[in-house]
XYZ file of C-alpha atoms in Angstrom:
542
model
C -47.494 -27.168 18.957
C -48.657 -23.543 20.141
C -48.122 -20.663 17.638
C -47.975 -17.336 19.229
C -48.555 -14.650 16.660
C -46.341 -11.966 18.605
C -44.569 -10.586 15.634
C -41.378 -8.313 15.432
C -41.535 -6.568 12.166
C -38.467 -4.054 10.789
C -38.290 -2.567 7.644
C -34.838 -2.943 6.106
C -35.330 -0.239 2.942
C -38.304 -1.424 1.274
C -37.990 -5.181 2.440
C -40.374 -6.007 5.431
C -38.548 -9.048 7.405
C -41.389 -10.527 9.692
C -40.315 -12.336 12.852
C -43.019 -14.698 13.799
C -42.160 -16.774 17.266
C -43.105 -20.239 17.340
C -43.100 -22.497 20.631
C -42.736 -25.865 20.976
C -42.372 -27.837 23.913
C -41.180 -25.025 25.754
C -38.456 -24.308 22.944
C -38.559 -21.069 21.123
C -37.399 -19.915 17.733
C -37.401 -16.848 15.722
C -38.514 -17.654 12.200
C -38.274 -15.269 9.422
C -39.795 -14.562 6.158
C -39.717 -11.642 3.575
C -42.652 -9.460 2.490
C -41.955 -7.547 -0.519
C -38.874 -6.940 -2.461
C -36.034 -4.378 -3.110
C -37.493 -1.764 -5.008
C -36.159 -1.104 -8.731
C -35.940 2.370 -7.997
C -32.873 2.622 -5.681
C -32.877 6.252 -5.709
C -34.936 6.525 -2.595
C -32.549 3.817 -0.626
C -30.968 4.775 2.145
C -28.195 2.234 3.081
C -26.881 3.422 6.699
C -30.582 3.403 7.887
C -31.186 0.074 6.464
C -27.775 -1.324 8.180
C -28.600 0.086 11.700
C -32.198 -1.855 11.440
C -30.309 -4.791 10.667
C -27.797 -4.442 13.409
C -30.781 -3.660 15.894
C -32.635 -6.654 14.951
C -29.419 -8.694 15.743
C -29.513 -6.989 19.323
C -32.971 -7.736 20.041
C -33.336 -11.495 18.945
C -31.422 -14.827 19.567
C -29.174 -15.217 16.577
C -28.086 -18.401 17.540
C -32.020 -20.115 17.593
C -32.366 -18.340 14.004
C -33.780 -20.758 11.626
C -35.263 -20.724 7.821
C -38.689 -20.179 7.714
C -38.913 -22.064 3.892
C -37.757 -25.130 1.874
C -34.245 -24.901 1.595
C -32.935 -24.833 -2.089
C -31.650 -28.490 -2.722
C -28.141 -27.518 -3.077
C -27.997 -26.352 0.705
C -27.716 -30.136 1.828
C -25.358 -30.980 -0.550
C -22.964 -28.173 0.037
C -23.232 -28.988 3.998
C -22.394 -32.519 3.041
C -19.389 -31.371 1.267
C -18.307 -29.060 3.798
C -18.339 -31.374 6.748
C -16.474 -33.770 4.232
C -13.628 -31.025 4.369
C -13.445 -30.869 8.010
C -9.732 -31.890 9.662
C -9.586 -32.974 13.282
C -6.691 -32.806 15.679
C -6.521 -34.880 18.841
C -9.931 -35.974 17.860
C -11.222 -32.202 17.891
C -12.653 -30.574 14.581
C -9.816 -27.850 13.833
C -10.464 -26.553 10.605
C -11.477 -27.445 6.756
C -8.952 -28.141 4.202
C -8.726 -26.007 1.154
C -10.249 -28.699 -1.523
C -11.326 -32.418 -1.395
C -10.346 -33.114 -5.111
C -10.079 -36.993 -5.408
C -9.820 -36.225 -9.297
C -6.526 -34.119 -8.993
C -3.553 -36.474 -8.757
C -1.438 -33.711 -6.991
C -2.312 -32.750 -3.481
C -0.022 -29.637 -3.625
C -1.078 -27.870 -0.571
C -4.780 -28.159 -1.137
C -4.629 -30.362 1.903
C -4.040 -27.862 4.505
C -5.774 -25.386 6.428
C -5.442 -21.761 5.203
C -6.737 -18.782 7.202
C -8.296 -16.624 4.727
C -9.789 -19.974 3.289
C -11.198 -21.220 6.270
C -13.268 -17.489 7.208
C -16.312 -18.553 5.191
C -16.193 -22.055 6.765
C -15.844 -20.650 10.127
C -18.955 -18.235 9.519
C -21.240 -21.250 8.192
C -20.644 -23.140 11.255
C -21.307 -19.951 13.583
C -24.629 -19.396 11.584
C -25.517 -23.088 12.121
C -25.078 -22.544 16.091
C -21.595 -24.805 15.854
C -19.313 -22.386 17.320
C -16.718 -25.049 18.629
C -14.816 -25.498 15.698
C -14.281 -22.191 15.056
C -13.092 -21.533 19.038
C -10.610 -24.509 18.232
C -9.224 -23.056 15.104
C -9.077 -19.525 16.992
C -6.915 -20.995 19.769
C -4.373 -23.348 17.658
C -3.680 -20.253 15.077
C -2.759 -18.355 18.322
C -0.335 -21.222 19.350
C 0.965 -21.057 16.088
C 1.802 -17.075 16.136
C 3.986 -17.982 19.020
C 6.281 -20.164 17.087
C 9.689 -18.901 15.749
C 9.170 -17.875 11.968
C 12.434 -18.084 9.641
C 12.592 -17.750 6.048
C 15.964 -18.840 5.271
C 18.166 -16.914 7.726
C 15.523 -14.292 8.069
C 13.258 -13.916 11.278
C 9.658 -12.925 11.010
C 7.738 -10.481 13.444
C 6.322 -12.125 16.325
C 2.690 -10.931 14.994
C 2.937 -12.776 11.859
C 0.093 -15.503 11.392
C 0.552 -18.696 9.326
C -0.744 -18.718 5.953
C -1.751 -22.143 6.559
C -1.325 -25.517 8.799
C -1.403 -29.016 8.328
C -2.355 -31.785 10.899
C 0.028 -34.435 10.644
C -0.936 -37.887 11.701
C 1.113 -40.592 13.106
C -0.671 -43.865 13.029
C 2.354 -45.894 14.819
C 2.335 -43.401 17.803
C -1.037 -42.024 17.542
C -0.196 -38.618 17.721
C -1.156 -35.360 15.977
C 1.286 -32.489 15.273
C 0.660 -29.448 13.765
C 3.164 -27.983 10.891
C 2.401 -24.582 10.205
C 3.526 -22.457 7.044
C 4.260 -18.636 7.450
C 5.210 -18.108 3.516
C 8.645 -20.236 3.515
C 6.654 -22.637 1.246
C 4.377 -20.501 -0.616
C 5.101 -19.687 -4.491
C 7.168 -16.770 -4.282
C 8.081 -17.129 -0.617
C 5.601 -14.165 0.505
C 4.216 -14.011 4.135
C 0.499 -13.300 4.221
C -0.330 -9.914 5.289
C -4.125 -11.128 5.823
C -3.616 -13.631 7.956
C -3.378 -11.637 11.298
C -6.211 -9.088 10.253
C -8.549 -12.447 9.249
C -7.915 -14.062 12.859
C -8.813 -10.506 14.385
C -12.286 -10.183 12.337
C -12.830 -13.785 12.818
C -12.381 -13.545 16.840
C -14.697 -10.730 16.713
C -17.351 -12.452 14.905
C -17.199 -15.390 17.053
C -17.386 -13.009 20.109
C -20.375 -11.254 18.160
C -22.339 -14.472 17.180
C -22.075 -16.656 20.396
C -22.135 -13.404 23.035
C -19.000 -15.019 24.485
C -16.770 -12.501 25.525
C -14.369 -14.864 28.013
C -12.019 -16.188 24.457
C -11.492 -12.571 23.740
C -10.739 -11.536 26.913
C -8.174 -14.546 27.739
C -4.509 -12.824 28.090
C -3.681 -15.228 25.480
C -5.966 -13.544 22.617
C -5.331 -10.082 24.159
C -1.893 -10.615 23.616
C -2.138 -11.793 20.330
C -4.119 -8.970 19.145
C -1.331 -6.690 20.554
C 1.133 -8.452 18.860
C -0.535 -8.036 15.398
C -1.425 -4.475 15.823
C 1.865 -3.871 16.981
C 3.468 -5.561 13.818
C 1.395 -3.338 11.561
C 1.560 0.276 13.403
C 5.215 0.093 13.626
C 6.847 3.484 12.601
C 8.802 3.532 9.719
C 9.466 5.771 6.400
C 6.020 5.739 5.605
C 4.369 9.221 4.805
C 0.843 7.489 4.285
C -1.456 5.482 6.871
C -1.790 2.800 4.654
C 0.028 -0.616 4.710
C 2.688 -1.089 2.447
C 2.944 -4.726 1.442
C 4.558 -7.279 -1.503
C 3.148 -8.436 -4.246
C 1.438 -11.636 -3.855
C 0.579 -10.936 -0.032
C -3.240 -11.767 0.429
C -5.830 -13.740 -1.423
C -4.213 -12.351 -4.961
C -0.920 -14.733 -4.104
C 1.132 -14.418 -7.188
C 2.604 -11.576 -9.195
C -0.505 -9.445 -10.362
C 1.011 -5.717 -9.855
C -0.531 -5.190 -6.269
C 2.622 -4.474 -4.568
C 2.199 -1.207 -2.619
C -0.949 -0.139 -1.078
C -3.293 -2.577 -2.361
C -7.007 -2.248 -1.406
C -7.549 -5.510 -0.195
C -4.851 -5.152 2.494
C -6.020 -1.635 3.414
C -9.917 -2.422 3.839
C -8.908 -5.693 5.614
C -6.390 -3.477 7.871
C -9.146 -0.845 8.446
C -11.545 -3.824 9.848
C -9.175 -5.288 11.504
C -8.353 -2.044 13.790
C -12.082 -1.388 14.621
C -12.320 -4.781 15.609
C -9.287 -4.886 17.688
C -10.469 -1.472 19.346
C -13.671 -3.393 20.191
C -11.509 -6.620 21.678
C -9.293 -4.943 23.447
C -9.851 -4.476 27.328
C -8.709 -0.784 28.273
C -7.636 -2.080 31.666
C -5.351 -4.704 30.427
C -1.523 -4.159 30.704
C 0.046 -2.298 27.733
C -3.743 -2.250 26.257
C -4.128 1.417 26.739
C -1.277 2.774 24.377
C -1.948 0.272 21.512
C -5.770 1.726 21.979
C -4.825 5.043 21.108
C -2.466 4.279 18.838
C -5.184 2.408 16.809
C -7.504 5.438 17.093
C -5.031 7.532 15.606
C -4.274 5.577 12.572
C -8.050 4.876 11.862
C -8.740 8.553 11.830
C -5.478 9.032 9.519
C -6.634 6.050 7.585
C -10.157 6.873 6.778
C -9.477 10.069 5.566
C -6.536 8.725 3.026
C -8.752 6.183 1.959
C -12.225 8.218 1.168
C -10.379 10.938 -0.591
C -7.327 9.466 -2.768
C -8.650 5.935 -3.281
C -12.438 6.807 -4.207
C -13.389 6.989 -7.666
C -16.272 8.560 -9.568
C -17.290 10.083 -13.039
C -16.582 13.461 -11.404
C -13.029 12.408 -9.835
C -12.091 10.658 -12.795
C -12.813 14.282 -14.434
C -10.491 15.779 -11.993
C -7.892 13.517 -12.515
C -7.881 13.879 -16.513
C -7.421 17.320 -15.888
C -4.766 17.579 -13.283
C -1.198 19.537 -13.384
C 1.459 17.853 -12.722
C 4.804 18.396 -11.132
C 3.220 20.655 -8.277
C 5.057 21.528 -5.312
C 4.588 22.372 -1.720
C 1.155 21.149 0.242
C -0.734 23.365 -1.669
C -0.860 20.711 -4.771
C -4.053 19.255 -5.626
C -2.611 16.160 -7.681
C -0.641 15.265 -4.592
C 0.500 11.815 -5.907
C 1.997 13.464 -9.168
C -0.252 11.072 -11.350
C 0.167 11.734 -14.757
C -3.208 12.149 -16.663
C -2.098 10.241 -19.831
C -1.609 7.039 -17.409
C -5.317 6.659 -16.862
C -6.010 3.684 -19.265
C -8.622 3.981 -22.155
C -10.861 0.953 -20.787
C -11.682 3.229 -17.807
C -13.543 6.398 -19.629
C -15.972 3.676 -21.182
C -16.190 1.529 -17.880
C -16.956 4.431 -14.928
C -20.858 5.166 -15.832
C -22.282 8.377 -14.570
C -23.515 6.788 -11.514
C -21.456 4.836 -9.310
C -17.842 4.565 -8.034
C -15.624 2.306 -6.367
C -12.248 2.438 -4.412
C -9.238 2.154 -7.014
C -6.769 -1.086 -6.584
C -3.726 1.080 -5.288
C -2.377 4.920 -4.845
C 1.437 5.598 -4.631
C 3.642 8.186 -5.637
C 3.072 8.706 -9.623
C 0.815 5.511 -9.592
C -2.436 4.751 -9.450
C -3.596 1.240 -10.195
C -7.519 1.925 -11.424
C -8.639 -1.643 -11.655
C -11.252 -2.849 -9.694
C -10.772 -4.960 -6.901
C -14.220 -7.027 -5.679
C -12.563 -8.242 -1.860
C -11.529 -4.875 -1.211
C -14.462 -2.938 -2.000
C -16.992 -5.301 -0.538
C -14.719 -5.262 2.646
C -14.814 -1.723 2.574
C -18.611 -1.716 2.608
C -19.092 -3.916 5.428
C -16.247 -2.303 7.649
C -17.763 1.128 7.061
C -14.416 2.238 5.473
C -16.886 3.608 2.892
C -19.307 6.267 3.674
C -22.893 5.495 3.094
C -22.906 7.198 -0.240
C -19.683 5.508 -1.323
C -21.446 2.118 -0.368
C -24.170 3.009 -2.617
C -22.026 4.062 -5.184
C -20.061 0.793 -5.279
C -23.615 -1.041 -5.604
C -24.817 1.284 -8.557
C -21.302 0.600 -10.096
C -21.957 -3.143 -9.911
C -25.585 -2.829 -11.155
C -24.389 -0.564 -14.370
C -21.675 -2.996 -15.086
C -22.946 -6.536 -14.211
C -21.741 -8.389 -17.536
C -18.166 -6.822 -16.669
C -18.325 -7.441 -12.959
C -20.369 -10.369 -12.506
C -21.197 -12.065 -15.811
C -22.327 -15.699 -15.963
C -20.610 -16.630 -12.568
C -20.232 -14.369 -9.620
C -17.419 -12.653 -8.907
C -14.537 -11.186 -10.778
C -11.815 -10.965 -8.507
C -10.380 -7.883 -10.589
C -11.430 -5.982 -13.706
C -10.202 -5.945 -16.583
C -7.587 -8.737 -17.276
C -4.256 -7.735 -18.464
C -2.789 -8.976 -21.291
C 0.098 -8.445 -24.228
C 2.921 -6.674 -22.716
C 1.438 -5.648 -19.695
C 0.794 -8.810 -18.963
C 4.595 -10.033 -19.228
C 5.747 -7.064 -17.489
C 3.207 -7.365 -14.805
C 2.829 -11.000 -13.994
C 6.124 -12.014 -15.249
C 4.592 -14.274 -17.693
C 2.982 -15.870 -15.190
C 1.366 -18.950 -17.382
C -1.464 -19.542 -14.656
C -2.767 -15.791 -14.789
C -3.450 -15.369 -18.254
C -6.194 -13.252 -19.084
C -9.412 -13.550 -17.558
C -8.136 -16.630 -15.787
C -7.261 -17.187 -11.893
C -6.521 -13.909 -10.502
C -6.122 -12.096 -13.679
C -9.805 -11.391 -13.963
C -11.144 -15.007 -13.053
C -14.558 -15.064 -11.464
C -14.416 -16.536 -7.774
C -17.902 -17.872 -6.075
C -16.429 -17.653 -2.814
C -16.865 -13.877 -3.117
C -20.126 -14.438 -3.132
C -20.961 -13.995 0.482
C -18.882 -10.666 0.676
C -21.138 -9.717 -2.319
C -24.382 -10.463 -0.587
C -22.830 -8.890 2.987
C -22.711 -5.791 1.139
C -25.800 -5.929 -1.024
C -27.861 -6.401 2.682
C -25.788 -3.550 4.359
C -26.895 -1.333 1.258
C -30.273 -2.620 1.258
C -29.616 -3.873 -2.576
C -30.739 -7.523 -1.926
C -32.156 -7.930 -5.181
C -28.392 -7.880 -6.682
C -27.541 -10.615 -4.072
C -30.492 -12.814 -5.277
C -29.743 -12.611 -8.839
C -25.946 -13.480 -8.140
C -26.906 -16.413 -6.116
C -29.290 -17.401 -8.957
C -26.452 -17.487 -11.008
C -24.041 -19.332 -9.022
C -26.808 -21.925 -8.155
C -27.358 -22.597 -11.837
C -23.890 -24.137 -12.346
C -21.842 -24.823 -8.832
C -22.868 -28.248 -8.254
C -23.153 -29.384 -11.574
C -19.512 -28.126 -12.194
C -18.607 -30.158 -8.861
C -17.916 -26.779 -6.975
C -15.110 -25.234 -8.949
C -12.147 -22.889 -7.093
C -12.539 -20.432 -9.689
C -14.040 -19.832 -13.320
C -12.329 -18.553 -16.563
C -13.471 -16.349 -19.463
C -14.714 -12.691 -19.609
C -18.106 -13.740 -18.505
C -17.224 -16.558 -16.324
C -18.500 -19.373 -18.250
C -15.846 -22.020 -18.127
C -14.622 -24.166 -15.433
C -10.950 -22.739 -14.784
C -8.235 -24.501 -16.739
C -6.558 -25.411 -13.292
C -9.238 -25.076 -10.889
C -9.552 -27.676 -8.184
C -13.075 -29.117 -7.854
C -14.741 -29.633 -4.666
C -12.953 -26.208 -3.489
C -14.231 -25.694 0.307
C -14.496 -21.881 0.091
C -16.534 -22.259 -3.134
C -18.817 -24.229 -0.898
C -18.809 -22.263 2.589
C -19.188 -19.141 0.688
C -22.607 -20.009 -1.184
C -23.768 -21.270 2.043
C -22.673 -17.636 4.098
C -24.565 -16.163 1.473
C -27.443 -18.142 1.250
C -27.909 -18.061 5.508
C -27.306 -14.080 5.272
C -29.912 -13.698 2.782
C -32.489 -15.856 4.309
C -32.081 -14.271 7.924
C -30.062 -10.537 7.678
C -29.448 -10.750 11.187
C -26.432 -12.795 10.583
C -24.900 -10.127 9.095
C -24.147 -8.532 12.423
C -20.923 -10.937 12.698
C -19.154 -9.424 9.741
C -20.525 -5.948 9.693
C -19.450 -2.772 11.400
C -21.728 0.124 11.734
C -20.463 3.555 10.989
C -18.277 5.483 13.220
C -19.270 9.219 12.717
C -16.264 10.522 14.639
C -13.945 9.285 12.081
C -15.702 10.985 8.841
C -14.063 13.676 7.351
C -15.102 16.510 5.728
C -16.196 15.079 2.175
C -17.994 16.415 -0.932
C -21.100 14.218 -1.648
C -20.422 11.683 -4.342
C -21.416 12.559 -7.640
C -22.913 9.344 -8.220
C -25.382 9.408 -4.968
C -28.640 11.298 -5.034
C -31.041 11.345 -2.508
């Protein structure tokens, strides 16, 4: 083996990524290692410059040939074995991964189905491992399901709706495989997923970015699929806001949890899918020019609205605390007529002097001040958060580590609701008791989103610490779906074991941490044309 000491050195914040090319029998791969660590003093970090450097690294190297240069954690091999056991095939071709392979549970329920949102971390793991075919198969089959007639009782869903999940039905006598899709008609509460179409577009862009294969996205079928999703989201109605109005339980939080209205998770995914759609649509294709113009218009309005009205830091909280109410006309400062007395007591102690986040929901006279992890992490990856805001979100996670991370990453929301509020908000849901499931439970799958956000902001120390916590427990606890308790110490009371996205989320986090160039699949650079004139966040210092 001939080693060519031809190196490519790129500095991401204070991390030195050394690329050493190794040539073996004519085959070349880039091997990566880290030289140095993230500085403890993050006042000198420049997150936006860091992500530009990572994106440049992806463009200048063959990401499909990137391999790790150090011994992987023993858990990685076990995780890959478990992930492959969850694969489901359709007519001999791998099509997706089922939600869980838990033989200890008597009731299968719908955990033997392929969920669109659940498959995303599995798809990313396969893409990062150089196995794109399963992702391509998944994208094409879900696109086929989009074209099905979708009815719940006597109501017909919109053309753009994507399924929440599907199941491969095998007929051993006839030797035929068929697909059965669920668009929400079988879900608890009968809620259609608002996020499935967004995840599909985001995954199509990740596939294109990873493989360099633009032919799939440019097929008439995929172009039509993107247009249908966009048309459904951009349809004109009675809204006075650019955000997307949603029902409770329409996303990862799929039970009644008070996220109806304009939840941060949906708005962040909506923003990211709009940007991905703009990159994937061909301007010359019939019907695309008009939709692309509408996307650009919506992006400008949405980015301003989210960065202005959803953002909360210490100074903004103090302003809301001092708000006047019942203001009339366009000169109003308290535009949503938020009553200061509605600010929950916990928030005053929770909000640090440095740090901030996008609140859970904003609508007339209502502001949900809860922290939601998925929406805030996606906001960083999509560059919905400005570089200053992204840094402030990471500051908050560091400052409130015990609350948001605890002993098992990552709290899906904080804080838990309890008592009379729990009765009113959840309808006395026995699954969403305090610090359990979606009511303040800890979800290991979210670690891939946290890791991506950490890399983008140059805060890898946070990601390493979180992954170390996960590695200490996940395999020993048989890869549970979620953890309960204020610190996430206990395996969830109804958590399935061998949960596929817990496994895949860990693998994606691990691979991104060991090769940050993978971040390019799921990260979008800041579009400065969309930046409104905003005051610099009080939680950011240079």
